[in-house]
Structures are given as structure tokens and as C-alpha cells.
C-alpha positions as a printed Julia matrix, in Angstrom:
316×3 Matrix{Float64}:
 57.41  -11.68   25.29
 58.99  -11.86   21.71
 60.22  -10.08   18.74
 59.33  -10.68   15.67
 61.52   -7.95   14.1
 65.33   -7.09   15.89
 66.13   -5.22   18.91
 68.86   -3.53   16.52
 66.36   -2.77   13.61
 65.1     1.4    13.79
 61.8     1.93   14.85
 60.91   -1.88   13.51
 62.28   -3.49   16.87
 63.32   -0.65   18.96
 60.62    0.39   19.68
 59.18   -2.85   20.88
 62.0    -1.63   23.59
 60.57    2.05   24.03
 57.23    0.07   24.4
 58.7    -2.29   27.49
 60.83    0.53   28.89
 57.65    3.14   28.89
 55.4     0.43   30.57
 57.19   -0.15   33.27
 57.62    3.41   33.96
 53.77    4.41   33.91
 53.49    2.1    36.3
 56.46    2.08   38.98
 58.14   -1.42   38.03
 55.03   -3.16   38.95
 54.26   -4.53   35.0
 58.14   -5.02   33.95
 57.72   -6.56   29.04
 61.45   -8.32   28.8
 61.78   -7.94   24.99
 63.69  -11.07   23.46
 64.57  -11.4    20.11
 63.97  -13.56   17.32
 63.78  -17.42   18.06
 65.05  -16.62   21.27
 61.43  -18.61   22.53
 60.13  -19.97   19.33
 60.38  -19.56   15.31
 59.14  -16.41   13.83
 57.07  -18.44   12.41
 55.44  -20.08   15.15
 55.14  -17.02   17.68
 51.38  -16.68   16.7
 50.39  -20.51   17.8
 52.52  -19.99   20.5
 51.16  -17.25   22.51
 47.98  -18.52   21.85
 48.36  -21.56   23.52
 50.17  -19.58   26.68
 54.0   -20.81   25.49
 54.94  -17.58   25.47
 53.34  -14.59   26.9
 53.6   -11.95   24.42
 54.58  -10.95   21.14
 56.35   -8.08   18.94
 54.71   -8.89   15.92
 52.41   -7.6    12.41
 49.39   -9.24   12.11
 50.04  -10.28    8.85
 52.96  -13.16    9.67
 49.41  -15.04   10.63
 48.6   -15.11    6.78
 49.01  -18.41    6.32
 46.11  -18.97    9.94
 43.97  -17.21    9.52
 44.07  -15.35    5.59
 43.11  -11.95    5.94
 45.95  -10.52    9.11
 47.47   -8.44    6.06
 44.25   -6.15    5.63
 45.45   -5.2     8.92
 49.51   -4.85    8.45
 49.68   -3.62    4.47
 47.81   -3.52    2.0
 48.44   -2.87   -1.56
 47.86    1.01   -3.45
 46.71    0.43    0.32
 46.22    3.81    2.58
 49.0     6.21    4.36
 49.08    7.07    7.65
 46.25    9.09    7.64
 43.84    6.42    6.82
 44.85    3.16    8.52
 45.31    4.77   12.17
 41.73    6.9    11.62
 40.31    3.1    10.24
 41.87    1.33   13.07
 40.74    3.68   16.25
 37.57    4.86   13.98
 36.2     3.12   11.83
 35.36   -0.55   13.1
 38.99   -2.09   11.88
 40.35   -2.5    15.42
 37.3    -4.34   16.53
 36.89   -5.95   13.56
 40.68   -8.04   14.35
 39.76   -8.85   17.53
 36.2   -10.45   15.81
 38.18  -12.58   13.97
 41.31  -13.38   16.53
 38.96  -14.89   19.02
 38.54  -17.92   18.44
 42.72  -17.39   18.96
 42.73  -16.77   21.48
 45.04  -13.12   21.43
 44.92   -9.56   22.19
 46.01   -7.11   20.68
 46.77   -4.39   20.59
 48.23   -1.2    17.67
 51.14    0.16   18.48
 53.45    1.48   15.97
 52.3     2.45   12.27
 55.22    3.28    9.97
 55.5     5.22    6.85
 56.38    3.59    3.0
 58.5     1.47    2.77
 60.32    1.11   -0.91
 59.43   -1.56   -2.92
 62.91   -3.24   -3.03
 66.2    -4.23   -3.77
 66.88   -5.75   -7.46
 70.46   -7.15   -8.24
 69.19   -5.58  -12.32
 67.25   -3.36  -13.3
 63.37   -3.87  -13.81
 62.47   -1.71  -16.67
 59.25   -4.67  -18.27
 57.05   -7.51  -15.99
 59.04   -9.84  -18.07
 61.77   -8.57  -16.49
 60.62  -10.25  -13.23
 60.44  -13.49  -13.86
 61.97  -16.15  -11.71
 63.07  -13.68   -9.53
 63.49  -15.44   -6.1
 62.79  -12.91   -4.1
 60.86  -11.93   -0.14
 58.61   -9.79   -0.07
 55.79   -9.63    3.08
 52.35   -9.9     3.06
 49.97   -9.6    -0.03
 52.69   -8.33   -2.16
 54.06  -11.7    -2.59
 51.27  -12.68   -3.83
 51.15  -10.1    -6.56
 54.89  -10.1    -7.68
 53.79  -14.62   -7.11
 51.16  -13.36  -10.65
 54.44  -11.3   -11.85
 56.43  -14.5   -12.13
 58.35  -13.76   -9.27
 59.17  -16.67   -6.66
 57.39  -14.8    -4.02
 59.3   -15.46    0.08
 57.58  -14.54    3.27
 60.15  -14.3     5.61
 61.04  -12.52    9.0
 64.23   -9.64    7.98
 66.29  -11.9    10.34
 65.74  -14.88    7.62
 65.97  -12.11    4.77
 69.49  -11.1     5.08
 70.89  -14.71    5.87
 68.88  -15.78    2.98
 70.14  -13.17    0.8
 74.16  -14.58    1.88
 73.39  -17.42    1.52
 71.82  -16.93   -1.56
 68.19  -18.54   -1.74
 66.84  -15.53   -2.39
 68.08  -12.99   -5.11
 66.43  -10.22   -4.07
 64.41   -8.61   -1.4
 62.26   -5.91    0.1
 63.54   -4.86    3.57
 61.69   -1.62    4.93
 62.84    2.26    4.28
 66.34    3.8     4.2
 66.71    3.76    7.36
 66.42    0.34    7.87
 67.94   -0.94    4.57
 70.94    1.27    5.72
 71.88   -0.18    8.82
 71.48   -3.69    7.81
 73.81   -3.04    5.03
 71.28   -3.96    2.06
 73.59   -2.58   -0.59
 76.19   -5.39    0.35
 73.98   -7.58   -1.79
 71.93   -5.07   -4.32
 72.39   -1.9    -6.47
 69.41   -0.66   -7.91
 66.28    0.47   -5.46
 63.22    0.63   -6.53
 59.7     3.48   -5.34
 58.11    3.89   -4.46
 56.67    1.28   -2.14
 53.84    0.1    -2.94
 53.33   -3.43   -1.78
 53.86   -0.83    1.91
 52.38    2.52    2.13
 51.96    2.06    5.6
 52.94   -0.63    7.88
 50.89   -1.68   11.16
 53.12   -2.77   14.03
 51.37   -4.88   16.91
 51.85   -5.61   20.42
 50.0    -9.41   21.03
 49.56  -11.47   23.79
 47.68  -13.7    25.47
 44.23  -13.41   26.18
 44.45  -14.71   30.35
 47.42  -13.22   30.76
 45.72  -10.16   29.73
 42.87  -10.9    31.37
 45.07  -10.87   34.6
 46.32   -7.88   33.93
 44.9    -5.61   36.47
 42.87   -2.51   34.61
 46.19    0.1    35.77
 48.39   -2.62   34.46
 46.54   -3.12   31.02
 45.51    0.72   30.66
 49.35    1.32   30.87
 50.13   -1.07   27.79
 47.67    0.5    25.74
 48.77    4.37   27.03
 53.27    3.54   26.0
 51.02    2.45   22.11
 49.42    5.04   21.56
 51.86    7.03   22.58
 53.97    4.78   20.28
 52.41    5.45   17.54
 52.93    9.12   16.8
 56.45    8.59   18.06
 57.33    6.04   15.81
 55.09    8.29   12.33
 56.9    11.16   13.45
 60.33    9.47   13.24
 59.88    6.83   10.75
 58.51   10.93    8.0
 61.78   12.53    9.58
 64.58   10.71    8.84
 64.86    9.14    5.33
 66.31   11.38    3.82
 69.74   11.24    4.97
 70.22    7.44    4.61
 68.6     7.4     1.05
 72.09    9.87    0.38
 74.16    7.77    2.39
 73.27    4.36   -0.45
 74.0     7.32   -3.21
 77.03    8.01   -3.01
 77.66    4.45   -2.08
 76.83    3.57   -5.61
 73.5     2.36   -5.12
 71.19    3.62   -8.25
 67.78    4.5    -7.66
 64.73    3.83  -10.03
 61.22    4.86   -9.41
 59.3     2.57  -11.72
 57.45    3.07  -14.53
 54.18    3.34  -15.55
 54.47    0.37  -17.18
 55.12   -1.62  -14.02
 52.62    0.14  -11.22
 50.16   -0.26  -13.73
 51.38   -4.09  -13.89
 51.07   -4.32   -9.52
 47.59   -3.06   -9.62
 46.42   -5.5   -11.49
 47.56   -7.81   -9.83
 46.49   -6.89   -6.64
 43.29   -6.2    -8.41
 43.25   -9.98   -9.91
 44.5   -10.8    -5.57
 42.39   -8.78   -3.91
 39.37  -11.15   -5.77
 40.95  -14.05   -4.95
 41.44  -13.99   -1.91
 37.63  -12.44   -0.77
 36.59  -14.96   -3.02
 38.5   -17.62   -0.86
 37.94  -16.31    2.05
 34.71  -14.35    4.29
 36.67  -12.46    6.51
 39.61  -10.81    4.35
 36.44   -9.74    2.33
 34.54   -7.9     5.42
 37.81   -6.63    5.92
 38.91   -5.93    2.19
 34.85   -3.7     2.17
 35.54   -1.83    5.39
 38.71   -0.59    4.84
 37.73    0.04    1.21
 34.06    1.6     2.47
 36.16    4.08    4.51
 38.79    4.66    2.51
 36.02    5.72   -0.4
 34.17    7.83    2.63
 38.08    9.19    3.77
 38.51   10.75    0.18
 35.37   12.59    0.65
 37.31   14.49    3.97
 40.21   14.93    1.84
 39.38   15.93   -0.61
 37.91   19.28    0.87
 40.37   19.34    3.2
 44.11   19.24    2.69
 45.94   21.1    -0.27
 47.39   18.9    -3.15
């Protein structure tokens, strides 16, 4: 298994290592998944094709990295102004999300298991304060998935790239702003070495899905007990990572502030600009790709129905 995320990254990468340990224990050592760091076998942008053909058995992956191959893939990773952990997991497991993704990806001979879920990300790190949409013009920024499409609408030179490549780009100066993750991870990779203005909320990524993907032939070659071990370990990972993500943000955020980072919340003008650009993007993507359209409609309808329950059940 090659990972799209370094094992050193809390939650993003470390949960992939946890999966390998869980599966080995659950199978009494009969099934061992070898964790390989990003780029160890193929480049990050080559992972989907490599697993599809069987050149690599499996991957620790977010579907959104396959957006260039499957336009709807980003709907199954992170959606601007999208669902929280409750909504996303409910849709995936019980609202048709998992089945829809399996149908869309069937031609690629890849089986997917949801294996980690993440809390909201920060919106990004910027060298200068951003107070109005015009301040984004010409900024070269790493931003993941559909958020990149939104930023392009606002004049950003947006690029979607793996985390390891992001840090290299910042060091070399090929990008000058970036969103990576939430405070726990941003602190661990010293994002404050590159920029001093840290923006919230992460409108582009309120929740993120990480998946275990495996060549369908390899999956079919596993007996039922080994498949069940992977599915059980992944379900446990989803529960554990959602809790850990919520619990471990305040301390690193405080450390970043102590180091001189300015923490900002986007003003109303900026949030309105992001939302307006997103509405344009989702309309264009839906018109251009039928699978994107039905994935978006499936998620949107589920969220609309879920809101009726949430309004009744949860204290605001």
C-alpha cells in the first residue's frame, strides 16, 4: 500500500499506519499490509492508475486526488460549504454515497473503504492579510479539490497537490500560499515558517474523507474473513479519528499564536465571495459531468432531509 500522505502527519498519515497494525492483529498476522511513504513506488498523481492496473496493490488515499480522472471524485472527499462529520458519514454509510462511488469507479477496477474522517480544516496560510476579494488576485496557492476551482474564480493561481509536494513548493517559492489541514497538522509541519496569517473557517473543507483503496482483483482474492478485518479496522478508524481530530486542535493553535501567528476569521464580504464562486463552480461542474451532477444531487438531497432531523434533535 502506498500512501498519498506521509506517515509523519498526525491523522492524515498516521491513521494509515494504524490500519496496517489493526489488520495484522485482527487476522493473527495472516494479512499484512505494507505501508509505503508517498512516492516510494509511484508518484502521487500516478497512484490511481497504478492501483487500477494492479501495478500497486492498494493505496491510502483521498478520492479527490483523482479529480482529474473522475470529475465527481471531489464530492467524495470534501465539498465547499459542505457537510459536517455527522452528515458525511451518514450519507456515505446509509444515504447511498458508498454505493454511488462504487458504481462510478467500477470501470477502474478499484474497491474503496472509508477509513478516516477529519474535522474542519483551516482556510489557509497567507503572507499578507486578505480583507477583500481583490487581495486574492495573482496569489499562487496550494488548495485541494473543489476549493481550488473556487479560488480560481477569484483570481488565485490555484494548484491541487499532495501535502509532501506542497511543502516542497513553499520551500522553493513556486507557491506563496497554501492550505494544508487543521492546527494539529499545520503546526507539525511548521506552516508558520512560510506565512503568518492563518484564516478560518475552512469553508472549502468542513470535513474530509480518507479511504483505503485496493485493486478489485486483489480485494476479490482475499477471503471473507480478511475483507471483514479491513472493513472493521476502517470503521474503527473513522470513529477514532473523528474523536481525535476534535480533541487535539487547541494546544497547537495556542502554540502557533504564541509563535506570532495572526489567527483571522474571514469577514462577511469574503465568505459571500467564496460562496458565490462555489455556486458558479458547482453549476459548471454539474453541467459538464453527469456523474458529478448525480453525486451532487444525492448529497444535497440527503443534507436537505438530514436538516429536518437536525433541526428537531440538536440544540443550537
